[in-house]
Structure formats: structure tokens, C-alpha cells
């Protein structure tokens, strides 16, 4: 709270910066002599998770920017509550955001597809494939082009969505009544099976599990459960997931983005891609590593025939979302076409 108060007092004020004199070569003298551009970027992730999902790329950007620009990284809810991030960015209170559209209440129809849209993906590579080769990128650009003040910069994939719980889940019946921290759209879908979605600040989740305010978490895969400490306050991990990858994006205040010279825009996009690539192999490693060598969580499964009931229900959910707008209908049709292509392609794209 102290950090947030200090930040709000200073928001909108120019920040003075002194660059120390160093021995540098001629091409960089002009850049080093200027006051650097400063951005505040807030991620959805807490400190331990941010060490993997964004911090390395921001550190690399600050180094490569060579004094021309510096991005100050803030963690989940540190300056602005996650649900208010979009509006804060739109007002210029913060300059950029890394999150999913769903969690930050982005005022676009396609926001329901951000985060964990049920069964939209089976593997992490599905997300960049859908955006770069099946037309989702153009649809997102169209949607955010209608919103003043915020520029959508691109999307990538994170980890799958599995349940981490205090009590074992071995059937759909076991889901009933479970109070679960999850994403808005995922919670809306899971409530069809008796799950009670709970919204809490990210940093409160571990304590809520200990105090039994929560029965479980459906916010991540097993890599994050171990990385952020949730494996220490849980006992079981359900191997069935409702999505193979979280779809998250980078956004920026449009005025601040437009002010950047082209070479810094290019550098930022390259660092976004670096972040996307790191997560691809980090999560792919972690999901297998912690299942086999984690040692803290017992694995449980719902039989595939029974789990198919949930996957089938997702298709009905897709149709309901498609009815909300013409653009959503286009996205759902792309997901259906993609699903059919992957199933027809067979292994290793789909095994069932």
C-alpha cells in the first residue's frame, strides 16, 4: 500500500534522471546525453513467477536500450489491482501491461478468449499458431483498434490450467462445492460442474488455502504451483486440464507507444518474443519435471471417458460465446476449424 500511495503521488510528474559520465564510443553519445524514456509496466504475476514470465526480457530490454529507455517493472496488484489495469493504462496512470484480456476487464468482446478459454488449446504451441497462422492476430488488432487509448501488442502462451487442491479430485462429482481461485471465464464455465469461483488478490491465495477459505486453485499448471509456493499448501494435482495453455498479451498506452521511435518499438517486440520463447521451454520442462520429481503433490485423474463430458460441454459453451457478437462467432469458428485440423492430422498434434 505504501508503494501504491507513493506511486499515485508521483504519477504524471516528470522523473529526473542523471546519467553518470562513462567512457563511450561516439555513436552512443547523443542517446546517453538525453533523459531516458521511462515506462511503468505492471504484470499479472507475483514476484516469484515474474522472475520467469517477464523479468528476464525486461532486464534485457533495459540493457539493450543503452540508456535511451528504461522500463520499471511492477508485480501483481503492486500499483493497481489487476482488474483495474486496463483502465489505468488507458488513463496513462501506467504505461504498459502484461496480462490476459479477461483478468484486466478489457472492454472488448474477444476478452473472453484471453486467459483460459475452455479447451481452446491442447498444447502451448496452439496459441501462437492460432494467432499467427489462423487469423486471431488480425481479429485482436481489429477489436482493440476500436478502443481509444490502448494498443494491443501481441499474444503468447503460458502454462495449462489444472486443479491444485487440498482434497483429491477423482470424479466430476468431486468438483461440486469446491471454492476455487480461477480466471473469470474459466470460473464461469467450471460453475456448470458445481465449482464455486472465488476472486482474491493474487498474493492472498497461499494464505486462503491455509485458512480453508479456498479448496483449490485452477489458475495454472504444476510449474507455477511449485514456483510460487502453492504446492506447499496443497496436497493434490489433477492431471486433467481445461486448457492446454493460457493466452496472455502485452498492451501499452497508445500515446506512449506512438511516442517511441521505431527502433525502440522493434526492440520491445523482440523482447516480447524472447519472453514467449522462454516460457515455451520453461513450462514444457516444468510440467513434466514436477509431475515426476516434485515430491509434494499427489497426482490424481478423472477417467478420460468421464472427462469427455466436460470437454463436450465446452463446445456448447463456445456456441453461447459465439452468439454474443459477430466477431466472437468468427473466433469460435476458427477454434472449431483448428480443432478439426489437429484431430485429422493425428499424432503428435492430437492423440484422441
GROMACS .gro file of C-alpha atoms in nm:
model
  352
    1UNK     CA    1   0.000   0.000   0.000
    2UNK     CA    2   0.289   0.237   0.077
    3UNK     CA    3   0.434   0.173  -0.268
    4UNK     CA    4   0.095   0.236  -0.425
    5UNK     CA    5   0.044   0.565  -0.238
    6UNK     CA    6   0.391   0.686  -0.331
    7UNK     CA    7   0.330   0.589  -0.691
    8UNK     CA    8  -0.003   0.772  -0.712
    9UNK     CA    9   0.153   1.086  -0.565
   10UNK     CA   10   0.419   1.079  -0.832
   11UNK     CA   11   0.202   0.969  -1.127
   12UNK     CA   12   0.212   1.226  -1.403
   13UNK     CA   13   0.518   1.406  -1.268
   14UNK     CA   14   0.840   1.418  -1.466
   15UNK     CA   15   1.113   1.197  -1.324
   16UNK     CA   16   1.459   1.347  -1.317
   17UNK     CA   17   1.739   1.114  -1.405
   18UNK     CA   18   2.110   1.167  -1.402
   19UNK     CA   19   2.324   0.954  -1.628
   20UNK     CA   20   2.677   0.906  -1.498
   21UNK     CA   21   2.962   1.002  -1.721
   22UNK     CA   22   3.128   0.700  -1.876
   23UNK     CA   23   3.378   0.635  -2.147
   24UNK     CA   24   3.164   0.553  -2.451
   25UNK     CA   25   3.211   0.537  -2.822
   26UNK     CA   26   3.087   0.816  -3.049
   27UNK     CA   27   2.768   0.650  -3.188
   28UNK     CA   28   2.608   0.645  -2.840
   29UNK     CA   29   2.695   0.994  -2.714
   30UNK     CA   30   2.367   1.151  -2.830
   31UNK     CA   31   2.149   0.879  -2.679
   32UNK     CA   32   2.335   0.881  -2.348
   33UNK     CA   33   2.308   1.259  -2.312
   34UNK     CA   34   1.928   1.256  -2.311
   35UNK     CA   35   1.699   1.187  -2.019
   36UNK     CA   36   1.579   0.831  -2.086
   37UNK     CA   37   1.220   0.750  -2.166
   38UNK     CA   38   1.069   0.584  -1.861
   39UNK     CA   39   0.779   0.340  -1.859
   40UNK     CA   40   0.594   0.170  -1.576
   41UNK     CA   41   0.485  -0.181  -1.673
   42UNK     CA   42   0.274  -0.398  -1.441
   43UNK     CA   43   0.244  -0.773  -1.487
   44UNK     CA   44  -0.031  -1.006  -1.367
   45UNK     CA   45   0.237  -1.219  -1.195
   46UNK     CA   46   0.369  -1.204  -0.841
   47UNK     CA   47   0.745  -1.163  -0.778
   48UNK     CA   48   0.844  -1.533  -0.784
   49UNK     CA   49   0.655  -1.602  -1.106
   50UNK     CA   50   0.761  -1.275  -1.271
   51UNK     CA   51   1.123  -1.389  -1.237
   52UNK     CA   52   1.041  -1.629  -1.521
   53UNK     CA   53   0.750  -1.491  -1.720
   54UNK     CA   54   0.873  -1.136  -1.778
   55UNK     CA   55   1.169  -1.008  -1.574
   56UNK     CA   56   1.449  -1.157  -1.791
   57UNK     CA   57   1.306  -0.993  -2.101
   58UNK     CA   58   1.263  -0.654  -1.931
   59UNK     CA   59   1.616  -0.670  -1.794
   60UNK     CA   60   1.737  -0.746  -2.146
   61UNK     CA   61   1.537  -0.456  -2.289
   62UNK     CA   62   1.680  -0.210  -2.038
   63UNK     CA   63   2.032  -0.325  -2.116
   64UNK     CA   64   1.986  -0.319  -2.494
   65UNK     CA   65   1.812   0.021  -2.487
   66UNK     CA   66   2.154   0.162  -2.389
   67UNK     CA   67   2.024   0.448  -2.178
   68UNK     CA   68   1.755   0.563  -2.423
   69UNK     CA   69   1.470   0.397  -2.232
   70UNK     CA   70   1.411   0.223  -1.902
   71UNK     CA   71   1.110   0.011  -1.806
   72UNK     CA   72   1.023  -0.012  -1.436
   73UNK     CA   73   0.859  -0.350  -1.369
   74UNK     CA   74   0.583  -0.386  -1.109
   75UNK     CA   75   0.421  -0.709  -0.994
   76UNK     CA   76   0.063  -0.826  -0.945
   77UNK     CA   77  -0.156  -0.563  -0.772
   78UNK     CA   78   0.156  -0.366  -0.672
   79UNK     CA   79   0.038  -0.033  -0.815
   80UNK     CA   80  -0.308  -0.108  -0.949
   81UNK     CA   81  -0.542  -0.402  -0.876
   82UNK     CA   82  -0.530  -0.646  -1.169
   83UNK     CA   83  -0.897  -0.595  -1.251
   84UNK     CA   84  -0.834  -0.219  -1.295
   85UNK     CA   85  -0.521  -0.245  -1.509
   86UNK     CA   86  -0.686  -0.175  -1.841
   87UNK     CA   87  -0.850   0.149  -1.729
   88UNK     CA   88  -0.532   0.261  -1.551
   89UNK     CA   89  -0.332   0.205  -1.869
   90UNK     CA   90  -0.596   0.380  -2.077
   91UNK     CA   91  -0.575   0.686  -1.849
   92UNK     CA   92  -0.195   0.683  -1.865
   93UNK     CA   93  -0.152   0.608  -1.495
   94UNK     CA   94   0.069   0.320  -1.607
   95UNK     CA   95   0.230   0.276  -1.946
   96UNK     CA   96   0.212  -0.096  -2.025
   97UNK     CA   97   0.065  -0.425  -1.905
   98UNK     CA   98   0.140  -0.795  -1.935
   99UNK     CA   99  -0.174  -0.997  -1.861
  100UNK     CA  100  -0.467  -1.172  -2.021
  101UNK     CA  101  -0.762  -0.972  -2.156
  102UNK     CA  102  -1.005  -1.150  -1.924
  103UNK     CA  103  -0.837  -1.062  -1.594
  104UNK     CA  104  -0.791  -0.692  -1.669
  105UNK     CA  105  -1.153  -0.647  -1.780
  106UNK     CA  106  -1.058  -0.533  -2.128
  107UNK     CA  107  -1.371  -0.372  -2.279
  108UNK     CA  108  -1.368  -0.580  -2.598
  109UNK     CA  109  -1.588  -0.871  -2.693
  110UNK     CA  110  -1.289  -1.101  -2.752
  111UNK     CA  111  -1.166  -1.060  -2.393
  112UNK     CA  112  -1.345  -1.384  -2.301
  113UNK     CA  113  -1.089  -1.573  -2.508
  114UNK     CA  114  -0.796  -1.439  -2.304
  115UNK     CA  115  -0.665  -1.645  -2.016
  116UNK     CA  116  -0.814  -1.994  -2.017
  117UNK     CA  117  -1.093  -2.027  -2.270
  118UNK     CA  118  -1.208  -2.386  -2.208
  119UNK     CA  119  -1.043  -2.643  -2.435
  120UNK     CA  120  -0.935  -2.382  -2.692
  121UNK     CA  121  -0.585  -2.533  -2.682
  122UNK     CA  122  -0.431  -2.869  -2.606
  123UNK     CA  123  -0.063  -2.764  -2.614
  124UNK     CA  124   0.126  -2.439  -2.568
  125UNK     CA  125   0.216  -2.414  -2.938
  126UNK     CA  126  -0.154  -2.396  -3.023
  127UNK     CA  127  -0.177  -2.034  -2.904
  128UNK     CA  128   0.092  -1.874  -3.126
  129UNK     CA  129  -0.025  -2.094  -3.414
  130UNK     CA  130  -0.381  -1.964  -3.380
  131UNK     CA  131  -0.266  -1.602  -3.360
  132UNK     CA  132  -0.004  -1.609  -3.633
  133UNK     CA  133  -0.145  -1.858  -3.883
  134UNK     CA  134  -0.522  -1.880  -3.825
  135UNK     CA  135  -0.616  -1.511  -3.811
  136UNK     CA  136  -0.657  -1.433  -3.441
  137UNK     CA  137  -0.387  -1.163  -3.457
  138UNK     CA  138  -0.587  -0.965  -3.712
  139UNK     CA  139  -0.909  -1.006  -3.513
  140UNK     CA  140  -0.742  -0.880  -3.193
  141UNK     CA  141  -0.597  -0.581  -3.380
  142UNK     CA  142  -0.944  -0.507  -3.515
  143UNK     CA  143  -1.107  -0.530  -3.171
  144UNK     CA  144  -0.853  -0.313  -2.989
  145UNK     CA  145  -0.846  -0.070  -3.279
  146UNK     CA  146  -1.197   0.027  -3.172
  147UNK     CA  147  -1.082   0.114  -2.818
  148UNK     CA  148  -0.929   0.454  -2.757
  149UNK     CA  149  -0.607   0.486  -2.562
  150UNK     CA  150  -0.473   0.127  -2.557
  151UNK     CA  151  -0.268  -0.062  -2.816
  152UNK     CA  152  -0.266  -0.442  -2.817
  153UNK     CA  153   0.089  -0.552  -2.898
  154UNK     CA  154   0.068  -0.929  -2.923
  155UNK     CA  155  -0.015  -1.255  -2.751
  156UNK     CA  156   0.169  -1.568  -2.645
  157UNK     CA  157   0.112  -1.885  -2.446
  158UNK     CA  158   0.176  -1.977  -2.085
  159UNK     CA  159   0.103  -2.297  -1.890
  160UNK     CA  160  -0.204  -2.525  -1.884
  161UNK     CA  161  -0.494  -2.493  -1.639
  162UNK     CA  162  -0.507  -2.772  -1.381
  163UNK     CA  163  -0.661  -2.803  -1.035
  164UNK     CA  164  -0.435  -2.789  -0.729
  165UNK     CA  165  -0.644  -2.889  -0.426
  166UNK     CA  166  -0.644  -2.979  -0.058
  167UNK     CA  167  -0.871  -3.284  -0.114
  168UNK     CA  168  -0.837  -3.531  -0.402
  169UNK     CA  169  -1.047  -3.498  -0.717
  170UNK     CA  170  -1.110  -3.827  -0.893
  171UNK     CA  171  -1.452  -3.767  -1.048
  172UNK     CA  172  -1.665  -3.481  -1.176
  173UNK     CA  173  -1.877  -3.524  -0.863
  174UNK     CA  174  -1.574  -3.425  -0.654
  175UNK     CA  175  -1.575  -3.079  -0.814
  176UNK     CA  176  -1.910  -2.984  -0.663
  177UNK     CA  177  -1.895  -2.717  -0.398
  178UNK     CA  178  -1.521  -2.663  -0.431
  179UNK     CA  179  -1.426  -2.299  -0.372
  180UNK     CA  180  -1.163  -2.233  -0.636
  181UNK     CA  181  -0.948  -1.937  -0.731
  182UNK     CA  182  -0.955  -1.910  -1.110
  183UNK     CA  183  -0.997  -1.672  -1.404
  184UNK     CA  184  -1.334  -1.506  -1.484
  185UNK     CA  185  -1.428  -1.700  -1.797
  186UNK     CA  186  -1.282  -2.027  -1.668
  187UNK     CA  187  -1.482  -1.984  -1.348
  188UNK     CA  188  -1.797  -1.913  -1.544
  189UNK     CA  189  -1.751  -2.241  -1.731
  190UNK     CA  190  -1.650  -2.450  -1.429
  191UNK     CA  191  -1.952  -2.333  -1.232
  192UNK     CA  192  -2.155  -2.563  -1.459
  193UNK     CA  193  -1.999  -2.852  -1.269
  194UNK     CA  194  -2.056  -2.715  -0.921
  195UNK     CA  195  -1.730  -2.525  -0.880
  196UNK     CA  196  -1.764  -2.202  -0.681
  197UNK     CA  197  -1.530  -1.942  -0.838
  198UNK     CA  198  -1.356  -1.714  -0.586
  199UNK     CA  199  -1.184  -1.383  -0.661
  200UNK     CA  200  -0.897  -1.277  -0.435
  201UNK     CA  201  -0.579  -1.071  -0.473
  202UNK     CA  202  -0.302  -1.295  -0.609
  203UNK     CA  203  -0.081  -1.251  -0.304
  204UNK     CA  204  -0.361  -1.375  -0.073
  205UNK     CA  205  -0.405  -1.715  -0.237
  206UNK     CA  206  -0.150  -1.908  -0.032
  207UNK     CA  207  -0.298  -1.787   0.297
  208UNK     CA  208  -0.652  -1.854   0.173
  209UNK     CA  209  -0.556  -2.216   0.111
  210UNK     CA  210  -0.412  -2.244   0.461
  211UNK     CA  211  -0.720  -2.091   0.624
  212UNK     CA  212  -0.951  -2.309   0.412
  213UNK     CA  213  -1.116  -2.007   0.254
  214UNK     CA  214  -1.018  -2.186  -0.067
  215UNK     CA  215  -1.046  -2.555  -0.151
  216UNK     CA  216  -0.832  -2.527  -0.459
  217UNK     CA  217  -0.674  -2.329  -0.738
  218UNK     CA  218  -0.741  -2.356  -1.112
  219UNK     CA  219  -0.509  -2.078  -1.221
  220UNK     CA  220  -0.201  -2.255  -1.352
  221UNK     CA  221  -0.021  -2.579  -1.418
  222UNK     CA  222   0.212  -2.761  -1.184
  223UNK     CA  223   0.518  -2.549  -1.267
  224UNK     CA  224   0.362  -2.243  -1.110
  225UNK     CA  225   0.225  -2.443  -0.816
  226UNK     CA  226   0.582  -2.525  -0.717
  227UNK     CA  227   0.737  -2.193  -0.821
  228UNK     CA  228   0.505  -1.965  -0.622
  229UNK     CA  229   0.457  -2.187  -0.315
  230UNK     CA  230   0.109  -2.327  -0.376
  231UNK     CA  231   0.245  -2.682  -0.369
  232UNK     CA  232   0.337  -2.618  -0.005
  233UNK     CA  233  -0.024  -2.551   0.097
  234UNK     CA  234  -0.193  -2.812  -0.126
  235UNK     CA  235  -0.189  -3.190  -0.144
  236UNK     CA  236  -0.322  -3.297  -0.485
  237UNK     CA  237  -0.280  -3.212  -0.851
  238UNK     CA  238  -0.545  -3.310  -1.108
  239UNK     CA  239  -0.377  -3.413  -1.433
  240UNK     CA  240  -0.685  -3.336  -1.647
  241UNK     CA  241  -0.686  -2.974  -1.760
  242UNK     CA  242  -0.949  -2.746  -1.909
  243UNK     CA  243  -0.699  -2.574  -2.135
  244UNK     CA  244  -0.356  -2.660  -2.265
  245UNK     CA  245  -0.222  -2.306  -2.244
  246UNK     CA  246  -0.309  -1.966  -2.102
  247UNK     CA  247  -0.329  -1.694  -2.366
  248UNK     CA  248  -0.176  -1.369  -2.242
  249UNK     CA  249  -0.090  -1.043  -2.410
  250UNK     CA  250   0.117  -0.727  -2.391
  251UNK     CA  251  -0.060  -0.391  -2.406
  252UNK     CA  252   0.056  -0.028  -2.398
  253UNK     CA  253  -0.096   0.314  -2.357
  254UNK     CA  254  -0.137   0.425  -2.720
  255UNK     CA  255   0.008   0.772  -2.673
  256UNK     CA  256   0.318   0.639  -2.502
  257UNK     CA  257   0.360   0.367  -2.763
  258UNK     CA  258   0.324   0.611  -3.051
  259UNK     CA  259   0.589   0.837  -2.895
  260UNK     CA  260   0.855   0.566  -2.917
  261UNK     CA  261   1.099   0.575  -3.208
  262UNK     CA  262   1.073   0.275  -3.437
  263UNK     CA  263   1.393   0.111  -3.316
  264UNK     CA  264   1.264   0.102  -2.955
  265UNK     CA  265   0.931  -0.038  -3.071
  266UNK     CA  266   1.121  -0.310  -3.256
  267UNK     CA  267   1.338  -0.379  -2.952
  268UNK     CA  268   1.032  -0.410  -2.727
  269UNK     CA  269   0.864  -0.654  -2.967
  270UNK     CA  270   1.184  -0.861  -2.982
  271UNK     CA  271   1.189  -0.878  -2.602
  272UNK     CA  272   0.823  -0.985  -2.606
  273UNK     CA  273   0.921  -1.270  -2.839
  274UNK     CA  274   1.211  -1.357  -2.609
  275UNK     CA  275   0.967  -1.383  -2.319
  276UNK     CA  276   0.731  -1.601  -2.524
  277UNK     CA  277   1.015  -1.834  -2.623
  278UNK     CA  278   1.149  -1.869  -2.269
  279UNK     CA  279   0.806  -1.963  -2.138
  280UNK     CA  280   0.760  -2.226  -2.409
  281UNK     CA  281   1.055  -2.432  -2.290
  282UNK     CA  282   1.033  -2.342  -1.919
  283UNK     CA  283   0.674  -2.462  -1.887
  284UNK     CA  284   0.729  -2.763  -2.114
  285UNK     CA  285   1.018  -2.867  -1.889
  286UNK     CA  286   0.840  -2.784  -1.565
  287UNK     CA  287   0.509  -2.959  -1.629
  288UNK     CA  288   0.690  -3.293  -1.676
  289UNK     CA  289   0.962  -3.231  -1.417
  290UNK     CA  290   0.732  -3.151  -1.126
  291UNK     CA  291   0.489  -3.432  -1.208
  292UNK     CA  292   0.771  -3.684  -1.187
  293UNK     CA  293   1.017  -3.527  -0.943
  294UNK     CA  294   0.826  -3.263  -0.748
  295UNK     CA  295   0.750  -3.481  -0.448
  296UNK     CA  296   0.495  -3.252  -0.282
  297UNK     CA  297   0.171  -3.317  -0.471
  298UNK     CA  298  -0.005  -3.649  -0.529
  299UNK     CA  299  -0.135  -3.680  -0.886
  300UNK     CA  300  -0.500  -3.768  -0.940
  301UNK     CA  301  -0.702  -3.812  -1.259
  302UNK     CA  302  -1.063  -3.822  -1.372
  303UNK     CA  303  -1.113  -4.111  -1.619
  304UNK     CA  304  -1.095  -3.992  -1.979
  305UNK     CA  305  -1.446  -4.117  -2.063
  306UNK     CA  306  -1.589  -3.912  -1.776
  307UNK     CA  307  -1.371  -3.610  -1.851
  308UNK     CA  308  -1.507  -3.613  -2.205
  309UNK     CA  309  -1.834  -3.489  -2.055
  310UNK     CA  310  -1.661  -3.164  -1.960
  311UNK     CA  311  -1.492  -3.132  -2.298
  312UNK     CA  312  -1.823  -3.184  -2.477
  313UNK     CA  313  -1.986  -2.919  -2.260
  314UNK     CA  314  -1.713  -2.677  -2.366
  315UNK     CA  315  -1.841  -2.692  -2.724
  316UNK     CA  316  -2.184  -2.579  -2.604
  317UNK     CA  317  -2.012  -2.300  -2.412
  318UNK     CA  318  -1.830  -2.198  -2.732
  319UNK     CA  319  -2.163  -2.167  -2.914
  320UNK     CA  320  -2.303  -1.945  -2.639
  321UNK     CA  321  -2.000  -1.716  -2.663
  322UNK     CA  322  -2.035  -1.706  -3.043
  323UNK     CA  323  -2.385  -1.565  -3.003
  324UNK     CA  324  -2.251  -1.260  -2.816
  325UNK     CA  325  -2.109  -1.087  -3.124
  326UNK     CA  326  -2.027  -1.140  -3.489
  327UNK     CA  327  -1.656  -1.114  -3.405
  328UNK     CA  328  -1.681  -1.376  -3.132
  329UNK     CA  329  -1.855  -1.601  -3.383
  330UNK     CA  330  -1.555  -1.565  -3.614
  331UNK     CA  331  -1.317  -1.661  -3.333
  332UNK     CA  332  -1.523  -1.965  -3.237
  333UNK     CA  333  -1.535  -2.081  -3.598
  334UNK     CA  334  -1.155  -2.052  -3.616
  335UNK     CA  335  -1.125  -2.260  -3.298
  336UNK     CA  336  -1.356  -2.524  -3.444
  337UNK     CA  337  -1.166  -2.535  -3.773
  338UNK     CA  338  -0.837  -2.559  -3.588
  339UNK     CA  339  -0.967  -2.836  -3.363
  340UNK     CA  340  -1.081  -3.033  -3.666
  341UNK     CA  341  -0.746  -2.984  -3.843
  342UNK     CA  342  -0.548  -3.102  -3.542
  343UNK     CA  343  -0.769  -3.407  -3.492
  344UNK     CA  344  -0.743  -3.502  -3.859
  345UNK     CA  345  -0.366  -3.453  -3.852
  346UNK     CA  346  -0.339  -3.710  -3.572
  347UNK     CA  347  -0.026  -3.769  -3.360
  348UNK     CA  348   0.165  -3.573  -3.244
  349UNK     CA  349  -0.093  -3.296  -3.292
  350UNK     CA  350  -0.379  -3.485  -3.127
  351UNK     CA  351  -0.391  -3.834  -2.981
  352UNK     CA  352  -0.765  -3.859  -2.931
   0.00000   0.00000   0.00000
